[in-house]
Amino acid sequence: MNTHPINLTVRFLLEIIMLIVLGCWGWRLGSDGLRYLLAAGLPLAAALLWGYFRIPNDPKPAPIAIPGPARLLLEWVLFGLAVYGLRELGHPSLSMWLAIIVVVHYAVSYDRTWVMLQNKPYHGFTGKSIMGMKP
């Protein structure tokens, strides 16, 4: 189920929402020049962590390979920060909806989540076509 195009689209949109919320939250946290640094720095740091620390075959080679549980923890922390940031921005109901959608997404992606929790190599993308593209 993890490689279903709808699920991949939801995952992509969740990642984009996370980056936008972190940027907005950074803007609100800072003042004067610091707000520019935080507004750009928080999403940039999140994107770098997300892109560099990966499990092998998810879906590209990992620049820095980490165990599955560590990757899940990283993802959950980043999404958790976005949920918290959205709440701090004054949107508690949107924050709750974001949290629910993230939890449902990980439940729907049970195959990837379960393999990562067991710290086994994930082969869900290996050799499969994703939205018409080969990995």
mmCIF file with all atom_site columns, C-alpha atoms in Angstrom, residues 5-123:
data_model
loop_
_atom_site.group_PDB
_atom_site.id
_atom_site.type_symbol
_atom_site.label_atom_id
_atom_site.label_alt_id
_atom_site.label_comp_id
_atom_site.label_asym_id
_atom_site.label_entity_id
_atom_site.label_seq_id
_atom_site.pdbx_PDB_ins_code
_atom_site.Cartn_x
_atom_site.Cartn_y
_atom_site.Cartn_z
_atom_site.occupancy
_atom_site.B_iso_or_equiv
_atom_site.pdbx_formal_charge
_atom_site.auth_seq_id
_atom_site.auth_comp_id
_atom_site.auth_asym_id
_atom_site.auth_atom_id
_atom_site.pdbx_PDB_model_num
ATOM 1   C CA . PRO A 1 5   ? 0.088  6.783  -6.050 1.00 0.00 ? 5   PRO A CA 1
ATOM 2   C CA . ILE A 1 6   ? -2.555 8.310  -3.763 1.00 0.00 ? 6   ILE A CA 1
ATOM 3   C CA . ASN A 1 7   ? -0.539 7.392  -0.669 1.00 0.00 ? 7   ASN A CA 1
ATOM 4   C CA . LEU A 1 8   ? 2.642  8.784  -2.224 1.00 0.00 ? 8   LEU A CA 1
ATOM 5   C CA . THR A 1 9   ? 0.803  12.011 -3.058 1.00 0.00 ? 9   THR A CA 1
ATOM 6   C CA . VAL A 1 10  ? -0.503 12.321 0.507  1.00 0.00 ? 10  VAL A CA 1
ATOM 7   C CA . ARG A 1 11  ? 3.010  11.721 1.858  1.00 0.00 ? 11  ARG A CA 1
ATOM 8   C CA . PHE A 1 12  ? 4.455  14.388 -0.451 1.00 0.00 ? 12  PHE A CA 1
ATOM 9   C CA . LEU A 1 13  ? 1.768  16.895 0.550  1.00 0.00 ? 13  LEU A CA 1
ATOM 10  C CA . LEU A 1 14  ? 2.374  16.158 4.250  1.00 0.00 ? 14  LEU A CA 1
ATOM 11  C CA . GLU A 1 15  ? 6.078  16.827 3.768  1.00 0.00 ? 15  GLU A CA 1
ATOM 12  C CA . ILE A 1 16  ? 5.361  20.131 1.986  1.00 0.00 ? 16  ILE A CA 1
ATOM 13  C CA . ILE A 1 17  ? 2.886  21.163 4.687  1.00 0.00 ? 17  ILE A CA 1
ATOM 14  C CA . MET A 1 18  ? 5.488  20.332 7.341  1.00 0.00 ? 18  MET A CA 1
ATOM 15  C CA . LEU A 1 19  ? 8.058  22.591 5.660  1.00 0.00 ? 19  LEU A CA 1
ATOM 16  C CA . ILE A 1 20  ? 5.573  25.458 5.223  1.00 0.00 ? 20  ILE A CA 1
ATOM 17  C CA . VAL A 1 21  ? 4.412  25.252 8.844  1.00 0.00 ? 21  VAL A CA 1
ATOM 18  C CA . LEU A 1 22  ? 8.005  25.179 10.112 1.00 0.00 ? 22  LEU A CA 1
ATOM 19  C CA . GLY A 1 23  ? 8.784  28.258 8.030  1.00 0.00 ? 23  GLY A CA 1
ATOM 20  C CA . CYS A 1 24  ? 5.748  30.155 9.305  1.00 0.00 ? 24  CYS A CA 1
ATOM 21  C CA . TRP A 1 25  ? 6.478  29.112 12.870 1.00 0.00 ? 25  TRP A CA 1
ATOM 22  C CA . GLY A 1 26  ? 10.094 30.238 12.474 1.00 0.00 ? 26  GLY A CA 1
ATOM 23  C CA . TRP A 1 27  ? 8.870  33.629 11.266 1.00 0.00 ? 27  TRP A CA 1
ATOM 24  C CA . ARG A 1 28  ? 6.647  33.946 14.336 1.00 0.00 ? 28  ARG A CA 1
ATOM 25  C CA . LEU A 1 29  ? 9.391  32.824 16.746 1.00 0.00 ? 29  LEU A CA 1
ATOM 26  C CA . GLY A 1 30  ? 11.954 35.357 15.629 1.00 0.00 ? 30  GLY A CA 1
ATOM 27  C CA . SER A 1 31  ? 12.085 39.117 15.611 1.00 0.00 ? 31  SER A CA 1
ATOM 28  C CA . ASP A 1 32  ? 13.903 41.511 13.295 1.00 0.00 ? 32  ASP A CA 1
ATOM 29  C CA . GLY A 1 33  ? 16.683 39.724 11.385 1.00 0.00 ? 33  GLY A CA 1
ATOM 30  C CA . LEU A 1 34  ? 16.363 36.518 13.384 1.00 0.00 ? 34  LEU A CA 1
ATOM 31  C CA . ARG A 1 35  ? 12.907 35.898 11.964 1.00 0.00 ? 35  ARG A CA 1
ATOM 32  C CA . TYR A 1 36  ? 14.368 35.601 8.439  1.00 0.00 ? 36  TYR A CA 1
ATOM 33  C CA . LEU A 1 37  ? 16.959 33.129 9.662  1.00 0.00 ? 37  LEU A CA 1
ATOM 34  C CA . LEU A 1 38  ? 14.380 30.979 11.479 1.00 0.00 ? 38  LEU A CA 1
ATOM 35  C CA . ALA A 1 39  ? 11.815 31.184 8.674  1.00 0.00 ? 39  ALA A CA 1
ATOM 36  C CA . ALA A 1 40  ? 14.367 29.831 6.211  1.00 0.00 ? 40  ALA A CA 1
ATOM 37  C CA . GLY A 1 41  ? 16.453 27.772 8.619  1.00 0.00 ? 41  GLY A CA 1
ATOM 38  C CA . LEU A 1 42  ? 13.796 25.570 10.222 1.00 0.00 ? 42  LEU A CA 1
ATOM 39  C CA . PRO A 1 43  ? 12.399 24.180 6.953  1.00 0.00 ? 43  PRO A CA 1
ATOM 40  C CA . LEU A 1 44  ? 15.896 23.913 5.480  1.00 0.00 ? 44  LEU A CA 1
ATOM 41  C CA . ALA A 1 45  ? 17.144 21.950 8.489  1.00 0.00 ? 45  ALA A CA 1
ATOM 42  C CA . ALA A 1 46  ? 14.081 19.686 8.330  1.00 0.00 ? 46  ALA A CA 1
ATOM 43  C CA . ALA A 1 47  ? 14.552 19.083 4.585  1.00 0.00 ? 47  ALA A CA 1
ATOM 44  C CA . LEU A 1 48  ? 18.247 18.279 5.040  1.00 0.00 ? 48  LEU A CA 1
ATOM 45  C CA . LEU A 1 49  ? 17.549 15.855 7.888  1.00 0.00 ? 49  LEU A CA 1
ATOM 46  C CA . TRP A 1 50  ? 14.728 14.249 5.882  1.00 0.00 ? 50  TRP A CA 1
ATOM 47  C CA . GLY A 1 51  ? 16.858 13.886 2.766  1.00 0.00 ? 51  GLY A CA 1
ATOM 48  C CA . TYR A 1 52  ? 20.175 12.761 4.226  1.00 0.00 ? 52  TYR A CA 1
ATOM 49  C CA . PHE A 1 53  ? 19.230 10.356 7.002  1.00 0.00 ? 53  PHE A CA 1
ATOM 50  C CA . ARG A 1 54  ? 17.436 7.494  5.267  1.00 0.00 ? 54  ARG A CA 1
ATOM 51  C CA . ILE A 1 55  ? 17.097 3.767  5.306  1.00 0.00 ? 55  ILE A CA 1
ATOM 52  C CA . PRO A 1 56  ? 18.555 1.915  2.330  1.00 0.00 ? 56  PRO A CA 1
ATOM 53  C CA . ASN A 1 57  ? 16.175 1.620  -0.681 1.00 0.00 ? 57  ASN A CA 1
ATOM 54  C CA . ASP A 1 58  ? 13.752 4.308  0.510  1.00 0.00 ? 58  ASP A CA 1
ATOM 55  C CA . PRO A 1 59  ? 13.432 4.966  -2.493 1.00 0.00 ? 59  PRO A CA 1
ATOM 56  C CA . LYS A 1 60  ? 16.933 6.147  -3.432 1.00 0.00 ? 60  LYS A CA 1
ATOM 57  C CA . PRO A 1 61  ? 20.330 5.242  -1.961 1.00 0.00 ? 61  PRO A CA 1
ATOM 58  C CA . ALA A 1 62  ? 20.802 6.704  1.493  1.00 0.00 ? 62  ALA A CA 1
ATOM 59  C CA . PRO A 1 63  ? 23.463 9.431  1.761  1.00 0.00 ? 63  PRO A CA 1
ATOM 60  C CA . ILE A 1 64  ? 23.655 8.553  5.469  1.00 0.00 ? 64  ILE A CA 1
ATOM 61  C CA . ALA A 1 65  ? 22.084 5.177  6.230  1.00 0.00 ? 65  ALA A CA 1
ATOM 62  C CA . ILE A 1 66  ? 20.315 4.878  9.571  1.00 0.00 ? 66  ILE A CA 1
ATOM 63  C CA . PRO A 1 67  ? 18.278 2.072  11.159 1.00 0.00 ? 67  PRO A CA 1
ATOM 64  C CA . GLY A 1 68  ? 14.564 1.926  10.447 1.00 0.00 ? 68  GLY A CA 1
ATOM 65  C CA . PRO A 1 69  ? 13.424 2.847  13.980 1.00 0.00 ? 69  PRO A CA 1
ATOM 66  C CA . ALA A 1 70  ? 15.719 5.896  13.958 1.00 0.00 ? 70  ALA A CA 1
ATOM 67  C CA . ARG A 1 71  ? 14.269 7.010  10.614 1.00 0.00 ? 71  ARG A CA 1
ATOM 68  C CA . LEU A 1 72  ? 10.722 6.614  11.894 1.00 0.00 ? 72  LEU A CA 1
ATOM 69  C CA . LEU A 1 73  ? 11.616 8.597  15.004 1.00 0.00 ? 73  LEU A CA 1
ATOM 70  C CA . LEU A 1 74  ? 13.095 11.357 12.830 1.00 0.00 ? 74  LEU A CA 1
ATOM 71  C CA . GLU A 1 75  ? 9.952  11.503 10.689 1.00 0.00 ? 75  GLU A CA 1
ATOM 72  C CA . TRP A 1 76  ? 7.660  11.507 13.715 1.00 0.00 ? 76  TRP A CA 1
ATOM 73  C CA . VAL A 1 77  ? 9.681  14.247 15.441 1.00 0.00 ? 77  VAL A CA 1
ATOM 74  C CA . LEU A 1 78  ? 9.574  16.462 12.352 1.00 0.00 ? 78  LEU A CA 1
ATOM 75  C CA . PHE A 1 79  ? 5.845  15.925 11.849 1.00 0.00 ? 79  PHE A CA 1
ATOM 76  C CA . GLY A 1 80  ? 5.348  16.436 15.599 1.00 0.00 ? 80  GLY A CA 1
ATOM 77  C CA . LEU A 1 81  ? 7.172  19.764 15.403 1.00 0.00 ? 81  LEU A CA 1
ATOM 78  C CA . ALA A 1 82  ? 4.886  20.786 12.544 1.00 0.00 ? 82  ALA A CA 1
ATOM 79  C CA . VAL A 1 83  ? 1.803  19.831 14.564 1.00 0.00 ? 83  VAL A CA 1
ATOM 80  C CA . TYR A 1 84  ? 3.119  21.744 17.577 1.00 0.00 ? 84  TYR A CA 1
ATOM 81  C CA . GLY A 1 85  ? 4.128  24.708 15.428 1.00 0.00 ? 85  GLY A CA 1
ATOM 82  C CA . LEU A 1 86  ? 0.676  24.873 13.857 1.00 0.00 ? 86  LEU A CA 1
ATOM 83  C CA . ARG A 1 87  ? -0.854 24.897 17.322 1.00 0.00 ? 87  ARG A CA 1
ATOM 84  C CA . GLU A 1 88  ? 1.534  27.644 18.435 1.00 0.00 ? 88  GLU A CA 1
ATOM 85  C CA . LEU A 1 89  ? 0.566  29.660 15.361 1.00 0.00 ? 89  LEU A CA 1
ATOM 86  C CA . GLY A 1 90  ? -2.976 29.730 16.737 1.00 0.00 ? 90  GLY A CA 1
ATOM 87  C CA . HIS A 1 91  ? -4.562 26.936 14.725 1.00 0.00 ? 91  HIS A CA 1
ATOM 88  C CA . PRO A 1 92  ? -5.373 24.156 17.226 1.00 0.00 ? 92  PRO A CA 1
ATOM 89  C CA . SER A 1 93  ? -8.037 22.495 15.075 1.00 0.00 ? 93  SER A CA 1
ATOM 90  C CA . LEU A 1 94  ? -5.757 22.431 12.002 1.00 0.00 ? 94  LEU A CA 1
ATOM 91  C CA . SER A 1 95  ? -3.025 21.084 14.246 1.00 0.00 ? 95  SER A CA 1
ATOM 92  C CA . MET A 1 96  ? -5.299 18.255 15.360 1.00 0.00 ? 96  MET A CA 1
ATOM 93  C CA . TRP A 1 97  ? -6.265 17.457 11.755 1.00 0.00 ? 97  TRP A CA 1
ATOM 94  C CA . LEU A 1 98  ? -2.641 17.397 10.681 1.00 0.00 ? 98  LEU A CA 1
ATOM 95  C CA . ALA A 1 99  ? -1.832 14.977 13.499 1.00 0.00 ? 99  ALA A CA 1
ATOM 96  C CA . ILE A 1 100 ? -4.756 12.722 12.543 1.00 0.00 ? 100 ILE A CA 1
ATOM 97  C CA . ILE A 1 101 ? -3.790 12.691 8.867  1.00 0.00 ? 101 ILE A CA 1
ATOM 98  C CA . VAL A 1 102 ? -0.160 11.854 9.728  1.00 0.00 ? 102 VAL A CA 1
ATOM 99  C CA . VAL A 1 103 ? -1.249 8.960  11.954 1.00 0.00 ? 103 VAL A CA 1
ATOM 100 C CA . VAL A 1 104 ? -3.649 7.642  9.309  1.00 0.00 ? 104 VAL A CA 1
ATOM 101 C CA . HIS A 1 105 ? -0.919 7.931  6.673  1.00 0.00 ? 105 HIS A CA 1
ATOM 102 C CA . TYR A 1 106 ? 1.486  5.824  8.742  1.00 0.00 ? 106 TYR A CA 1
ATOM 103 C CA . ALA A 1 107 ? -1.284 3.290  9.397  1.00 0.00 ? 107 ALA A CA 1
ATOM 104 C CA . VAL A 1 108 ? -2.013 3.042  5.675  1.00 0.00 ? 108 VAL A CA 1
ATOM 105 C CA . SER A 1 109 ? 1.731  2.694  5.037  1.00 0.00 ? 109 SER A CA 1
ATOM 106 C CA . TYR A 1 110 ? 1.777  -0.244 7.447  1.00 0.00 ? 110 TYR A CA 1
ATOM 107 C CA . ASP A 1 111 ? 4.082  -2.305 5.233  1.00 0.00 ? 111 ASP A CA 1
ATOM 108 C CA . ARG A 1 112 ? 6.887  0.276  5.333  1.00 0.00 ? 112 ARG A CA 1
ATOM 109 C CA . THR A 1 113 ? 6.242  1.249  8.949  1.00 0.00 ? 113 THR A CA 1
ATOM 110 C CA . TRP A 1 114 ? 6.280  -2.357 10.193 1.00 0.00 ? 114 TRP A CA 1
ATOM 111 C CA . VAL A 1 115 ? 9.479  -3.259 8.333  1.00 0.00 ? 115 VAL A CA 1
ATOM 112 C CA . MET A 1 116 ? 11.178 -0.124 9.631  1.00 0.00 ? 116 MET A CA 1
ATOM 113 C CA . LEU A 1 117 ? 10.124 -0.861 13.209 1.00 0.00 ? 117 LEU A CA 1
ATOM 114 C CA . GLN A 1 118 ? 11.647 -4.328 12.872 1.00 0.00 ? 118 GLN A CA 1
ATOM 115 C CA . ASN A 1 119 ? 14.825 -2.715 11.485 1.00 0.00 ? 119 ASN A CA 1
ATOM 116 C CA . LYS A 1 120 ? 14.775 -4.876 8.393  1.00 0.00 ? 120 LYS A CA 1
ATOM 117 C CA . PRO A 1 121 ? 15.792 -3.626 4.950  1.00 0.00 ? 121 PRO A CA 1
ATOM 118 C CA . TYR A 1 122 ? 12.808 -2.213 3.108  1.00 0.00 ? 122 TYR A CA 1
ATOM 119 C CA . HIS A 1 123 ? 12.454 -3.617 -0.404 1.00 0.00 ? 123 HIS A CA 1
#
